[in-house]
Amino acid sequence: DYAGFRTFDSMVRLEKIFGQTSVTVISQQFHNERAIYIAGKEGISAIGFNATDVPDAQGFKTQLRERFARVKMFLDFWFGAKPKFLGEKIVIPD
């Protein structure tokens, strides 16, 4: 997603810009959990494929960042946040 500055934006843009109602997210488990949750709240059917997790040396920093990202996600829904940029519709052929 060329304007998916964050997971929330990409999941919202998935339907609004790309016209998709289902998605497979390929990322680390912690990210997939958040992406699938957002997709579900947006009425999008989503599944995740978990890639190899980050090395232990980076794990603490990544987990700390993820905790803040999850809080931000709930605040986004609470306050009705919108993506930073939507853009024009792009047709993805079947």
Tab-separated table of C-alpha atoms in Angstrom:
chain	number	residue	atom	x	y	z
A	1	ASP	CA	0.000	0.000	0.000
A	2	TYR	CA	1.770	3.129	-1.236
A	3	ALA	CA	0.050	5.350	1.364
A	4	GLY	CA	-0.221	2.866	4.211
A	5	PHE	CA	1.785	4.902	6.664
A	6	ARG	CA	0.599	2.611	9.428
A	7	THR	CA	-1.399	-0.588	9.797
A	8	PHE	CA	-4.628	1.244	10.620
A	9	ASP	CA	-4.401	3.240	7.373
A	10	SER	CA	-3.653	0.166	5.253
A	11	MET	CA	-6.570	-1.845	6.623
A	12	VAL	CA	-9.039	1.028	6.114
A	13	ARG	CA	-7.678	1.772	2.624
A	14	LEU	CA	-7.948	-1.909	1.673
A	15	GLU	CA	-11.696	-1.611	1.108
A	16	LYS	CA	-12.135	2.113	0.518
A	17	ILE	CA	-9.378	2.504	-2.087
A	18	PHE	CA	-8.669	-0.984	-3.394
A	19	GLY	CA	-12.222	-2.377	-3.131
A	20	GLN	CA	-11.102	-5.521	-1.322
A	21	THR	CA	-13.207	-7.236	1.324
A	22	SER	CA	-10.709	-9.946	2.252
A	23	VAL	CA	-6.968	-10.051	2.812
A	24	THR	CA	-4.102	-12.290	3.837
A	25	VAL	CA	-1.596	-10.457	6.012
A	26	ILE	CA	1.956	-11.795	6.053
A	27	SER	CA	3.987	-10.434	8.942
A	28	GLN	CA	5.159	-11.329	12.441
A	29	GLN	CA	2.481	-12.688	14.774
A	30	PHE	CA	2.258	-9.566	16.948
A	31	HIS	CA	1.583	-7.433	13.867
A	32	ASN	CA	-0.840	-9.900	12.314
A	33	GLU	CA	-2.945	-9.882	15.489
A	34	ARG	CA	-3.363	-6.108	15.290
A	35	ALA	CA	-3.933	-6.037	11.517
A	36	ILE	CA	-6.583	-8.761	11.671
A	37	TYR	CA	-8.348	-7.022	14.548
A	38	ILE	CA	-8.475	-3.750	12.608
A	39	ALA	CA	-9.684	-5.529	9.482
A	40	GLY	CA	-12.471	-7.197	11.457
A	41	LYS	CA	-13.593	-3.861	12.894
A	42	GLU	CA	-13.713	-2.535	9.314
A	43	GLY	CA	-15.828	-5.491	8.105
A	44	ILE	CA	-12.966	-7.089	6.174
A	45	SER	CA	-12.346	-10.824	6.286
A	46	ALA	CA	-8.670	-11.327	7.168
A	47	ILE	CA	-6.294	-14.162	7.897
A	48	GLY	CA	-2.647	-13.972	8.853
A	49	PHE	CA	0.426	-15.945	7.931
A	50	ASN	CA	3.058	-15.576	10.608
A	51	ALA	CA	6.584	-14.915	9.384
A	52	THR	CA	9.650	-15.595	11.514
A	53	ASP	CA	9.662	-13.398	14.596
A	54	VAL	CA	12.247	-10.705	15.250
A	55	PRO	CA	15.519	-11.755	16.943
A	56	ASP	CA	15.616	-11.695	20.748
A	57	ALA	CA	18.026	-8.765	20.736
A	58	GLN	CA	15.382	-6.587	19.088
A	59	GLY	CA	12.461	-8.291	20.778
A	60	PHE	CA	12.151	-5.993	23.791
A	61	LYS	CA	12.111	-2.831	21.682
A	62	THR	CA	9.643	-4.384	19.251
A	63	GLN	CA	7.301	-5.576	22.001
A	64	LEU	CA	7.402	-2.179	23.708
A	65	ARG	CA	6.575	-0.445	20.421
A	66	GLU	CA	3.748	-2.924	19.814
A	67	ARG	CA	2.174	-2.145	23.181
A	68	PHE	CA	2.015	1.546	22.275
A	69	ALA	CA	0.719	0.690	18.789
A	70	ARG	CA	-2.158	-1.316	20.284
A	71	VAL	CA	-3.113	1.520	22.627
A	72	LYS	CA	-3.033	3.920	19.676
A	73	MET	CA	-5.227	1.534	17.670
A	74	PHE	CA	-7.918	1.537	20.370
A	75	LEU	CA	-7.716	5.320	20.647
A	76	ASP	CA	-8.122	5.558	16.857
A	77	PHE	CA	-11.369	3.591	17.031
A	78	TRP	CA	-12.541	5.441	20.145
A	79	PHE	CA	-12.075	8.853	18.518
A	80	GLY	CA	-13.110	7.816	14.991
A	81	ALA	CA	-9.715	8.402	13.379
A	82	LYS	CA	-9.373	8.359	9.606
A	83	PRO	CA	-6.351	7.449	7.480
A	84	LYS	CA	-3.860	10.244	6.892
A	85	PHE	CA	-4.384	9.900	3.137
A	86	LEU	CA	-7.054	8.034	1.187
A	87	GLY	CA	-6.421	8.883	-2.474
A	88	GLU	CA	-8.193	7.814	-5.621
A	89	LYS	CA	-9.774	4.386	-6.052
A	90	ILE	CA	-7.572	1.757	-7.661
A	91	VAL	CA	-9.294	-1.178	-9.354
A	92	ILE	CA	-7.702	-4.558	-8.674
A	93	PRO	CA	-9.041	-7.040	-11.256
A	94	ASP	CA	-10.447	-10.382	-10.098
